[in-house]
XYZ file of C-alpha atoms in Angstrom:
715
model
C -33.796 -62.772 36.442
C -34.451 -60.198 33.625
C -33.475 -56.570 33.763
C -36.586 -54.373 33.810
C -34.951 -50.920 33.990
C -31.611 -49.381 33.264
C -30.651 -45.967 34.547
C -27.731 -43.967 33.139
C -25.717 -41.369 35.039
C -22.699 -40.365 33.141
C -20.403 -43.320 32.579
C -22.413 -45.478 35.138
C -25.494 -47.540 34.465
C -27.579 -48.896 37.099
C -29.585 -52.189 36.313
C -32.610 -53.187 38.192
C -33.666 -56.947 38.034
C -36.839 -58.664 38.499
C -37.369 -60.177 42.049
C -35.736 -63.618 42.082
C -37.632 -66.831 42.713
C -36.978 -68.444 46.282
C -33.655 -69.886 45.830
C -30.426 -70.846 47.703
C -27.812 -68.123 47.769
C -25.139 -70.157 46.245
C -27.120 -69.979 42.969
C -26.985 -66.381 42.539
C -24.778 -64.867 39.815
C -23.992 -61.699 37.902
C -21.866 -61.216 34.906
C -20.567 -57.743 33.843
C -18.902 -58.042 30.540
C -18.553 -56.761 26.907
C -19.658 -60.142 25.639
C -21.548 -60.832 22.529
C -24.325 -63.426 22.214
C -26.539 -65.447 19.993
C -30.338 -66.198 20.951
C -33.354 -67.932 20.244
C -36.807 -68.657 21.815
C -37.606 -72.219 23.024
C -40.926 -73.867 22.384
C -41.949 -72.980 25.933
C -41.280 -69.212 25.132
C -38.133 -68.876 27.090
C -35.509 -66.408 25.778
C -32.321 -68.517 25.475
C -29.075 -66.732 25.008
C -25.403 -67.835 24.815
C -22.576 -65.398 25.365
C -18.894 -65.233 24.742
C -15.934 -63.020 23.836
C -16.395 -61.265 20.397
C -13.757 -63.183 18.611
C -15.543 -66.618 19.420
C -19.028 -65.716 18.442
C -18.833 -68.177 15.549
C -18.660 -71.034 18.078
C -21.922 -70.368 19.781
C -24.208 -72.207 17.407
C -23.955 -75.644 18.802
C -24.300 -74.671 22.504
C -27.420 -72.521 21.560
C -29.040 -75.514 19.784
C -28.259 -77.966 22.423
C -29.213 -75.823 25.412
C -32.450 -74.544 24.010
C -33.511 -78.028 22.914
C -32.492 -79.584 26.213
C -34.488 -76.940 28.193
C -37.637 -77.902 26.449
C -36.928 -81.645 26.544
C -36.340 -81.580 30.395
C -39.421 -79.532 31.066
C -41.537 -82.065 29.055
C -39.795 -85.018 30.648
C -40.228 -83.809 34.242
C -43.781 -82.609 33.448
C -42.721 -79.093 35.026
C -41.788 -76.418 32.586
C -38.615 -74.436 33.204
C -40.590 -71.317 33.404
C -42.735 -72.726 36.144
C -45.763 -70.272 36.792
C -44.156 -67.772 34.615
C -41.505 -66.923 37.120
C -38.484 -67.847 34.983
C -38.457 -66.037 31.520
C -34.992 -66.421 30.352
C -31.983 -68.619 30.363
C -28.370 -67.280 29.667
C -25.312 -69.503 29.366
C -22.035 -67.518 29.412
C -18.563 -68.758 28.594
C -15.902 -67.357 30.991
C -12.177 -67.184 30.109
C -10.937 -68.101 33.442
C -13.409 -70.184 35.544
C -12.137 -72.540 38.240
C -15.491 -74.570 38.578
C -15.630 -75.684 35.044
C -19.342 -75.083 34.983
C -21.937 -73.850 37.629
C -25.729 -74.200 37.424
C -26.756 -70.763 38.618
C -30.355 -70.371 38.190
C -31.013 -68.717 34.754
C -27.375 -67.801 34.348
C -25.219 -70.821 33.803
C -21.455 -70.269 33.773
C -18.825 -72.366 31.818
C -15.284 -72.516 30.950
C -14.839 -71.503 27.414
C -13.659 -74.951 26.455
C -16.831 -76.559 27.930
C -19.278 -74.470 26.019
C -17.635 -73.271 22.790
C -17.467 -75.568 19.745
C -15.948 -75.034 16.280
C -17.002 -77.783 14.059
C -14.166 -77.005 11.586
C -11.505 -77.715 14.159
C -12.740 -79.303 17.317
C -13.013 -83.018 18.022
C -16.183 -85.120 18.097
C -15.061 -85.841 21.724
C -15.148 -82.188 22.525
C -18.563 -81.925 20.949
C -19.893 -84.866 23.041
C -18.308 -83.333 26.213
C -19.967 -80.048 25.725
C -23.413 -81.590 25.116
C -23.120 -83.464 28.364
C -22.008 -80.715 30.361
C -24.801 -78.590 29.088
C -27.124 -81.286 29.971
C -25.695 -81.704 33.437
C -26.102 -78.053 34.195
C -29.596 -77.731 32.904
C -30.895 -80.754 34.830
C -29.657 -78.885 37.850
C -32.338 -76.293 37.058
C -34.702 -79.036 38.434
C -32.498 -81.100 40.737
C -30.537 -78.736 42.721
C -32.364 -75.351 41.942
C -36.033 -76.090 41.917
C -35.414 -78.652 44.660
C -32.225 -78.469 46.643
C -30.540 -81.042 48.776
C -31.296 -79.966 52.347
C -27.675 -80.240 53.395
C -24.415 -81.333 51.658
C -24.592 -84.681 53.101
C -27.284 -85.456 50.650
C -25.557 -83.747 47.684
C -26.209 -86.844 45.509
C -29.813 -85.556 45.189
C -28.376 -82.686 43.109
C -25.297 -84.227 41.527
C -26.371 -87.911 41.027
C -29.433 -86.801 39.293
C -27.653 -84.385 37.076
C -25.106 -86.892 36.202
C -27.877 -89.457 35.435
C -30.069 -87.402 33.411
C -27.469 -85.442 31.407
C -27.360 -88.379 28.954
C -30.925 -88.306 28.515
C -30.870 -84.741 27.266
C -28.028 -85.800 24.804
C -29.863 -88.901 23.653
C -32.807 -86.609 22.746
C -30.720 -84.699 20.385
C -28.266 -87.283 19.252
C -29.899 -90.730 19.541
C -27.338 -92.012 17.102
C -24.610 -91.609 19.844
C -26.393 -94.270 21.809
C -25.273 -92.589 25.093
C -26.603 -95.056 27.645
C -25.163 -98.071 25.939
C -21.896 -96.831 24.600
C -20.726 -94.084 26.933
C -22.702 -94.071 30.231
C -21.328 -97.357 31.606
C -17.670 -96.204 31.573
C -18.235 -92.663 32.614
C -20.770 -93.477 35.419
C -21.098 -97.039 36.488
C -17.637 -98.256 36.062
C -15.953 -95.243 37.635
C -18.283 -95.648 40.676
C -17.626 -99.355 40.876
C -13.857 -98.711 40.740
C -13.694 -96.059 43.496
C -16.246 -97.733 45.670
C -14.132 -100.902 45.704
C -11.210 -99.149 47.340
C -11.200 -98.384 51.127
C -9.221 -95.141 50.456
C -11.964 -93.695 48.291
C -15.164 -95.266 49.104
C -17.745 -93.777 51.594
C -21.360 -93.779 52.383
C -23.265 -91.612 49.726
C -25.153 -90.064 52.596
C -22.952 -89.106 55.640
C -22.686 -86.406 58.310
C -20.561 -83.486 57.066
C -20.007 -79.958 58.649
C -16.726 -78.354 58.144
C -15.734 -76.909 54.872
C -13.175 -79.631 54.065
C -15.803 -82.352 54.779
C -18.291 -80.517 52.449
C -15.673 -80.403 49.702
C -14.879 -83.997 50.022
C -18.507 -84.846 49.038
C -18.134 -83.466 45.545
C -16.674 -86.938 44.385
C -17.585 -90.083 42.596
C -19.861 -91.080 45.410
C -22.197 -88.274 44.889
C -21.858 -87.995 41.111
C -21.183 -91.470 39.669
C -22.437 -93.767 42.322
C -25.414 -91.407 42.759
C -26.136 -91.740 38.974
C -25.741 -95.480 39.207
C -28.272 -95.681 41.886
C -30.758 -93.746 39.916
C -30.167 -96.215 37.042
C -31.030 -99.006 39.278
C -34.006 -97.423 40.957
C -35.407 -96.760 37.516
C -34.984 -100.395 36.636
C -36.238 -102.132 39.733
C -39.236 -99.769 40.064
C -39.715 -99.482 36.240
C -39.161 -96.178 34.382
C -42.819 -95.171 34.511
C -43.062 -95.664 38.293
C -39.718 -94.056 38.828
C -40.638 -90.954 36.732
C -44.112 -90.641 38.539
C -42.236 -90.540 41.867
C -39.737 -87.992 40.652
C -42.410 -85.784 39.351
C -44.140 -85.893 42.653
C -40.891 -85.131 44.449
C -40.245 -82.106 42.381
C -43.744 -80.840 42.699
C -43.968 -81.335 46.429
C -40.579 -79.817 47.273
C -40.300 -77.017 44.876
C -38.545 -73.993 46.159
C -37.699 -76.147 49.339
C -34.853 -78.274 50.523
C -35.207 -82.065 50.398
C -33.457 -85.080 51.908
C -32.990 -88.661 50.755
C -35.826 -89.903 52.758
C -38.184 -87.399 51.037
C -37.267 -88.899 47.737
C -37.539 -92.434 48.919
C -40.963 -91.760 50.285
C -42.386 -90.324 47.009
C -40.900 -93.245 45.074
C -42.597 -95.772 47.655
C -45.951 -94.053 47.072
C -45.535 -94.231 43.334
C -44.918 -97.931 43.514
C -47.870 -98.640 45.912
C -49.963 -99.997 43.098
C -47.158 -101.959 41.425
C -44.555 -103.899 43.428
C -45.036 -102.075 46.768
C -41.223 -101.643 47.151
C -40.107 -100.167 50.360
C -37.599 -97.824 48.577
C -36.025 -96.476 51.686
C -35.395 -99.937 53.008
C -33.654 -100.925 49.939
C -31.767 -97.872 49.303
C -30.550 -97.301 52.837
C -28.313 -100.415 52.219
C -26.749 -98.573 49.225
C -26.559 -95.001 50.651
C -25.790 -95.275 54.270
C -22.809 -97.611 53.984
C -19.719 -97.642 51.856
C -19.130 -100.131 48.981
C -21.356 -102.552 47.103
C -21.751 -106.361 46.809
C -20.248 -108.968 44.541
C -22.960 -111.577 44.075
C -21.392 -115.123 43.531
C -23.458 -117.737 41.854
C -23.420 -121.485 41.935
C -25.543 -123.795 39.846
C -27.322 -127.170 40.315
C -29.162 -127.735 37.074
C -31.819 -125.080 36.916
C -31.449 -124.034 40.450
C -29.158 -121.030 41.089
C -27.854 -120.164 44.551
C -26.672 -116.565 45.255
C -24.509 -115.164 47.920
C -23.243 -111.649 48.401
C -20.208 -110.031 50.181
C -18.476 -106.496 50.227
C -16.194 -106.212 47.125
C -12.870 -104.914 47.187
C -10.573 -104.840 44.084
C -7.605 -105.742 46.166
C -7.668 -108.912 48.097
C -5.920 -107.490 51.309
C -8.404 -104.466 51.551
C -10.974 -104.070 54.192
C -13.258 -101.369 55.551
C -11.416 -98.486 57.428
C -13.929 -98.436 60.312
C -14.185 -94.668 59.777
C -17.898 -94.871 58.727
C -20.915 -96.793 60.141
C -22.229 -99.724 58.238
C -25.234 -101.874 58.038
C -23.386 -105.176 58.383
C -22.337 -104.884 54.648
C -25.263 -106.586 53.354
C -27.684 -105.236 50.756
C -31.183 -105.643 49.366
C -29.818 -106.794 45.921
C -32.378 -106.623 42.897
C -31.489 -109.707 40.973
C -32.513 -110.091 37.291
C -31.319 -112.867 34.851
C -31.892 -114.695 31.798
C -30.250 -117.802 30.101
C -29.339 -119.247 26.777
C -32.740 -120.868 25.935
C -34.662 -117.660 26.957
C -32.435 -114.790 25.910
C -34.789 -112.290 27.520
C -32.857 -109.025 27.813
C -35.796 -106.604 27.666
C -38.053 -105.301 30.535
C -41.617 -106.629 29.611
C -43.256 -106.935 32.990
C -44.516 -103.476 34.093
C -41.251 -101.870 32.888
C -39.416 -104.340 34.989
C -37.473 -107.493 33.880
C -39.635 -110.434 34.313
C -37.016 -112.528 35.889
C -36.629 -110.549 39.106
C -36.139 -111.324 42.677
C -34.932 -109.526 45.649
C -31.871 -110.862 47.616
C -32.856 -109.608 51.118
C -29.560 -109.055 52.870
C -29.073 -113.036 52.910
C -28.503 -115.797 50.392
C -31.123 -116.366 47.837
C -32.113 -119.004 45.388
C -33.891 -118.774 41.976
C -34.661 -120.873 39.084
C -33.700 -120.370 35.500
C -35.478 -121.609 32.426
C -32.898 -124.144 31.151
C -31.746 -127.291 33.048
C -29.159 -127.945 30.344
C -25.667 -127.181 32.095
C -24.155 -126.756 28.626
C -26.181 -123.592 28.482
C -25.156 -120.226 29.967
C -27.018 -117.823 32.093
C -26.312 -114.378 33.112
C -27.275 -112.079 35.932
C -27.680 -108.291 36.102
C -29.447 -107.906 32.794
C -28.131 -104.948 30.787
C -26.032 -103.968 33.840
C -28.851 -101.939 35.201
C -28.095 -102.815 38.891
C -25.380 -101.736 41.128
C -23.191 -104.719 41.892
C -20.691 -107.176 40.416
C -21.447 -110.880 39.412
C -19.209 -113.863 39.775
C -20.034 -117.394 38.320
C -18.264 -120.755 38.491
C -15.651 -121.156 35.960
C -17.893 -123.468 33.991
C -20.553 -120.632 33.153
C -17.706 -118.122 32.599
C -16.374 -120.494 29.804
C -19.880 -120.877 28.420
C -20.258 -116.958 28.333
C -16.875 -116.639 26.651
C -17.875 -119.359 24.078
C -21.130 -117.612 23.283
C -19.295 -114.109 22.836
C -16.965 -115.897 20.201
C -19.981 -117.754 18.516
C -22.166 -114.505 18.354
C -21.521 -111.777 20.785
C -24.477 -109.823 19.647
C -26.680 -112.168 21.645
C -25.625 -110.140 24.614
C -26.520 -106.438 24.697
C -23.771 -103.870 24.602
C -23.931 -103.025 28.259
C -23.884 -106.745 29.346
C -20.704 -107.328 26.981
C -19.040 -104.410 28.805
C -20.134 -105.678 32.103
C -18.761 -109.224 31.567
C -15.336 -107.572 30.611
C -15.303 -105.452 33.533
C -16.510 -107.916 36.153
C -14.005 -110.610 34.929
C -10.948 -108.399 35.055
C -11.922 -106.740 38.453
C -12.967 -110.025 40.187
C -9.830 -111.615 38.766
C -7.701 -108.795 40.087
C -9.394 -109.362 43.460
C -8.269 -113.070 43.294
C -11.899 -114.445 43.306
C -11.678 -115.719 39.703
C -8.824 -117.143 37.580
C -7.495 -114.379 35.540
C -7.236 -116.561 32.407
C -11.172 -116.266 32.468
C -10.741 -112.450 31.746
C -8.525 -113.152 28.791
C -10.941 -115.608 27.438
C -13.789 -113.296 27.809
C -12.122 -110.818 25.500
C -10.988 -113.249 22.926
C -14.120 -112.378 20.830
C -12.965 -108.707 20.485
C -11.777 -109.362 16.845
C -15.434 -109.227 15.925
C -16.512 -106.254 18.183
C -18.235 -103.487 16.375
C -19.280 -101.312 19.276
C -17.296 -98.799 21.480
C -18.170 -99.744 25.172
C -16.515 -103.184 25.008
C -13.365 -101.970 23.375
C -13.063 -99.048 25.782
C -13.834 -101.289 28.780
C -11.026 -103.776 27.723
C -8.579 -100.839 27.281
C -9.461 -99.501 30.668
C -8.936 -102.755 32.372
C -5.758 -104.008 30.921
C -3.312 -102.029 32.963
C -3.175 -104.043 36.049
C -2.498 -107.265 33.805
C 0.171 -105.204 32.070
C 1.948 -104.093 35.200
C 1.857 -107.593 36.741
C 3.308 -109.277 33.689
C 5.601 -106.760 32.035
C 8.721 -107.791 33.965
C 8.194 -111.531 33.153
C 8.521 -113.531 30.022
C 4.755 -113.930 29.811
C 4.527 -110.297 28.761
C 5.704 -111.100 25.194
C 2.718 -113.498 24.730
C 0.320 -111.116 26.276
C 1.515 -108.231 24.123
C 1.063 -110.551 20.993
C -2.389 -111.431 22.195
C -3.694 -107.829 22.670
C -2.061 -106.875 19.296
C -4.118 -109.748 17.632
C -7.342 -108.586 19.186
C -6.789 -104.947 18.278
C -5.800 -105.719 14.722
C -9.179 -106.195 12.957
C -10.710 -102.908 14.282
C -7.455 -101.029 13.438
C -7.451 -102.385 9.990
C -11.052 -101.614 9.521
C -10.969 -97.935 10.730
C -7.331 -96.933 10.423
C -6.428 -93.281 10.663
C -9.410 -92.160 8.504
C -10.467 -89.380 10.770
C -12.993 -86.825 9.652
C -14.354 -83.447 10.871
C -16.583 -83.999 13.959
C -19.860 -83.399 12.210
C -18.833 -85.511 9.256
C -17.703 -88.691 11.121
C -19.886 -91.423 12.459
C -19.692 -90.774 16.147
C -19.233 -94.382 17.383
C -16.657 -95.117 14.601
C -14.768 -92.050 15.616
C -14.444 -93.271 19.162
C -13.682 -96.744 18.058
C -11.045 -95.356 15.814
C -9.231 -93.477 18.686
C -9.264 -96.683 20.879
C -8.106 -98.893 17.828
C -5.029 -96.563 17.187
C -4.119 -96.459 20.775
C -4.356 -100.231 21.265
C -2.624 -101.026 17.793
C 0.212 -98.632 18.630
C 0.630 -99.360 22.207
C 0.977 -103.039 21.522
C 3.306 -102.904 18.611
C 1.141 -103.304 15.496
C 3.768 -102.551 12.747
C 1.428 -100.482 10.466
C 0.307 -98.335 13.386
C 3.863 -97.814 14.557
C 5.013 -96.854 11.004
C 2.037 -94.326 10.544
C 2.818 -92.765 13.981
C 6.555 -92.477 13.105
C 5.700 -90.841 9.755
C 3.402 -88.270 11.474
C 6.231 -87.777 14.169
C 8.916 -87.355 11.502
C 6.885 -84.726 9.564
C 6.620 -82.743 12.821
C 10.405 -83.056 13.279
C 10.991 -81.709 9.768
C 8.672 -78.799 10.493
C 9.044 -78.089 14.331
C 6.633 -75.144 14.154
C 3.846 -77.222 12.440
C 2.550 -80.060 14.468
C -0.319 -81.767 12.500
C -0.695 -84.627 14.924
C -4.341 -84.868 16.173
C -4.929 -84.167 19.811
C -6.774 -87.412 20.271
C -3.836 -89.489 19.058
C -0.711 -87.596 20.390
C -0.147 -89.957 23.169
C 0.177 -93.223 21.165
C 1.752 -91.291 18.379
C 4.494 -89.755 20.497
C 4.946 -92.887 22.531
C 5.261 -95.235 19.519
C 7.804 -93.041 17.689
C 10.038 -92.683 20.678
C 9.684 -96.389 21.878
C 10.497 -97.748 18.259
C 12.728 -94.929 17.167
C 16.325 -93.871 17.843
C 18.004 -91.137 19.920
C 16.840 -88.601 17.478
C 13.162 -88.935 18.109
C 13.798 -88.627 21.910
C 15.992 -85.750 21.529
C 13.460 -83.821 19.491
C 10.878 -84.531 22.184
C 13.254 -83.349 24.938
C 13.984 -80.118 22.926
C 10.458 -79.376 22.213
C 9.231 -79.928 25.740
C 11.601 -77.117 26.948
C 9.937 -74.551 24.731
C 6.566 -75.875 23.753
C 4.356 -75.299 26.744
C 1.305 -76.778 25.118
C 2.921 -80.099 24.587
C 5.275 -80.262 27.582
C 3.138 -82.801 29.544
C 2.557 -85.072 26.563
C 6.089 -85.022 25.640
C 7.188 -85.609 29.137
C 5.106 -88.633 29.448
C 6.145 -89.882 25.931
C 9.807 -89.584 26.760
C 9.463 -92.278 29.338
C 8.405 -94.680 26.531
C 12.003 -95.021 25.426
C 13.567 -98.516 25.512
C 17.073 -97.282 26.102
C 18.182 -97.597 29.810
C 20.819 -94.968 29.440
C 18.351 -92.495 28.114
C 15.849 -93.092 30.885
C 18.588 -92.838 33.411
C 19.763 -89.483 32.055
C 16.177 -88.298 32.003
C 15.656 -89.119 35.742
C 18.877 -87.425 36.607
C 17.992 -84.229 34.644
C 14.899 -83.839 36.646
C 16.162 -84.730 40.108
C 16.675 -81.339 41.436
C 13.615 -79.772 39.978
C 9.994 -79.423 41.207
C 8.805 -82.006 38.625
C 10.948 -84.786 39.869
C 8.205 -86.957 41.276
C 6.155 -86.267 38.071
C 8.969 -87.594 35.802
C 9.810 -90.609 38.120
C 6.105 -91.501 37.830
C 6.111 -91.443 34.063
C 9.323 -93.489 33.884
C 7.919 -95.992 36.463
C 4.694 -96.500 34.492
C 6.226 -96.431 31.058
C 7.596 -99.984 30.875
C 8.924 -102.803 32.933
C 12.432 -101.426 32.225
C 11.451 -98.109 33.411
C 9.916 -99.468 36.583
C 13.210 -101.010 37.598
C 15.251 -98.092 36.700
C 12.955 -95.575 38.529
C 12.950 -97.747 41.656
C 16.777 -97.975 41.733
C 16.943 -94.208 41.149
C 14.613 -93.310 44.038
C 16.478 -95.667 46.369
C 19.869 -93.998 45.373
C 18.503 -90.489 45.751
C 15.846 -90.708 48.327
C 17.684 -88.455 50.770
C 17.923 -85.815 48.015
C 14.225 -86.203 47.250
C 13.254 -85.883 50.974
C 15.317 -82.816 51.518
C 13.495 -81.220 48.487
C 10.081 -82.602 48.797
C 9.563 -83.187 52.485
C 7.701 -86.082 53.556
C 5.804 -86.242 50.326
C 8.950 -88.085 49.096
C 7.605 -91.108 50.806
C 4.606 -91.127 48.596
C 7.018 -91.663 45.661
C 8.335 -94.799 47.212
C 4.931 -96.231 48.095
C 3.529 -95.646 44.578
C 5.783 -98.496 43.435
C 3.948 -100.781 45.566
C 1.034 -100.876 43.181
C 3.222 -102.914 40.727
C 5.679 -104.744 42.900
C 4.840 -108.487 42.853
C 7.827 -110.546 43.733
C 9.487 -111.488 47.059
C 12.541 -109.588 45.960
C 10.315 -106.480 45.623
C 8.792 -106.972 49.033
C 12.322 -107.451 50.562
C 13.469 -104.259 49.048
C 10.433 -102.365 50.369
C 10.992 -103.873 53.794
C 14.625 -102.890 53.556
C 13.589 -99.205 52.937
C 11.248 -99.411 55.829
C 14.004 -100.565 58.158
C 16.464 -97.880 57.041
C 13.772 -95.027 57.276
C 12.144 -96.407 60.507
C 11.807 -92.833 62.030
C 9.284 -91.793 59.123
C 6.193 -89.990 60.353
C 3.190 -91.947 61.393
C 1.100 -91.285 58.330
C 3.927 -92.460 56.094
C 4.170 -95.535 58.349
C 0.618 -96.416 57.915
C 0.928 -96.004 54.114
C 4.132 -98.209 54.309
C 2.177 -101.159 55.903
C -0.706 -100.695 53.447
C 1.579 -101.086 50.453
C 3.389 -104.004 51.976
C -0.244 -105.764 52.039
C -0.688 -104.698 48.480
C 2.640 -106.063 47.473
C 1.683 -109.316 49.182
C -1.628 -109.386 47.382
C 0.201 -108.868 44.009
C 2.586 -111.769 44.891
C -0.378 -114.018 45.608
C -1.943 -112.844 42.297
C 1.215 -113.756 40.400
C 1.503 -117.185 42.196
C -2.104 -118.084 41.075
C -2.104 -116.621 37.622
C 1.173 -116.091 35.947
C 1.900 -119.629 34.793
C -1.681 -120.474 33.840
C -1.871 -117.255 31.853
C 1.424 -118.122 30.210
C 0.435 -121.606 29.271
C -2.847 -120.407 27.887
C -1.373 -117.458 25.898
C 1.362 -119.718 24.451
C -1.251 -121.940 22.968
C -3.594 -119.149 21.827
C -0.965 -117.048 20.179
C 0.943 -119.820 18.651
C 4.226 -118.406 19.815
């Protein structure tokens, strides 16, 4: 609130503030500082100020522009001005040098870490610019979802965080439409993160569940509240239609202003808004997505024009299963099916804001009819990936989709291209699809001009890498990925510009292109990276390597270099605190077994032993074997120093172990340390299951992948 009076008494000043609006106590904040600020006045007439330490005043302009514009945008979008009824007259955003929360949406005084608010266009990266815009959007959405209407209890935290996560990109899009936030960035940062965490029994939970103790409340600040909450909002806005969804939200905000609200309150308002349209019982639908963990994979089979759909709970590991810790609804969902096919190619919503090809899958199998009866034509379900589930087809349709991507990938919208890649890799990982299909789906990437599919590919390669890197198949796989990455690398190269001068999408594509090219051995990329690294070696006090390419540059220079490159990294990491973590990770890229062995031994008796073991384990197939043998030889020493957490180091190898020999070695460890504590024993058996799952994956996929890659790469 505003200060309406100051009283001075010697060195003391007493400030009197206007009475606050009705609000939760956790939203109250006071800043006492010698900060400086810049200000403007929004279209609504709100005084908008941004504060920082004096030496950073030149970095306030971007946050001021973004924040003041977004405050107007959200007020217009929600049809409720920020200064509702004249009660809120100002908005301050302050950058705090040390702030553990990162950012906090206090009503009228939003606090940020400095790096999350201050932007210098002369030196800061475009990725930081985008991150700042999104964080500001997130905190300002909270002025409505969280402040004006507050979740009634932490069990419904998604009503605060899921909406802030979903609508933050709307504010960014209003200012930077050329960034294409919902097509290029939202899927990875919301939907795919949610789908990943929600398909592991160790991290999945119901979005809405009873919590009471502090540790239970803290646990709700996770991907289920943020990213899954955002994904469910995306889904509701599409099965209701954006206009109905917004009408219901406005009613919700108006009806519960200055009050707590619960999920059922929201669902009730959305149901009322849809009464004259599709008459959706929103609570009935959404309870299946909020009151039980996980989500479905919809498996489709075809008979001419007739499509049969079945659903089941999806886990990314074949052995995984519900923990039994949470209640469930039989793990069946009301699934909103949308579809189109090759003859129709209808990817837009033209029927009352909802896709015309729409049908509910009501907690049981469903059947629907597509336009074409030609079985040589593809069909696709979950148009634009607006809904929260994965889709699996028969191999024949996957092949048709892959062929269409190679013929003309732009037939599919950006989000569907990313979804096809994500679904194919993850369903393959779960052993519900031949993994060769995933490699065929990305074969078109040599022609891809958008960021989302490239990023989705990069993010989903790691499991395949770790399954193959101790086999002869890996050479073919590495060659294949290098082939896919070369065109975009040759197009964009290292031609980085200042944040405000570069094309935003091309900048992000360029970062991915450099990473893929260098990581998979493109000779030009490796040579360029090595040249940059050598320039740093020549002038150790002047590191000109960009922050967004340090990982691939450091790793490539060390992997393909000599002892000199590794030794320089080692010397630097001892004295250069800013680069220590990057260099520790890069040193594990070495291909010299004696170097990696020495590296492990150097850190054995230190507090960072587990960190370095992890870097070497994850750096290469060679490093994996060396790190495992090292841990087996030194487990007693690790256990003496680290206690029972040393067992976690052992279990972490289970993510990658995929041979009968690996399993026997893990079982041998279990027999030797059969007095391990109960929690460690539980993890031991879980990772034995994971190893068995990996073995089965290899039995199913290794030889077919090798055969296909040999033909495709010509090696």
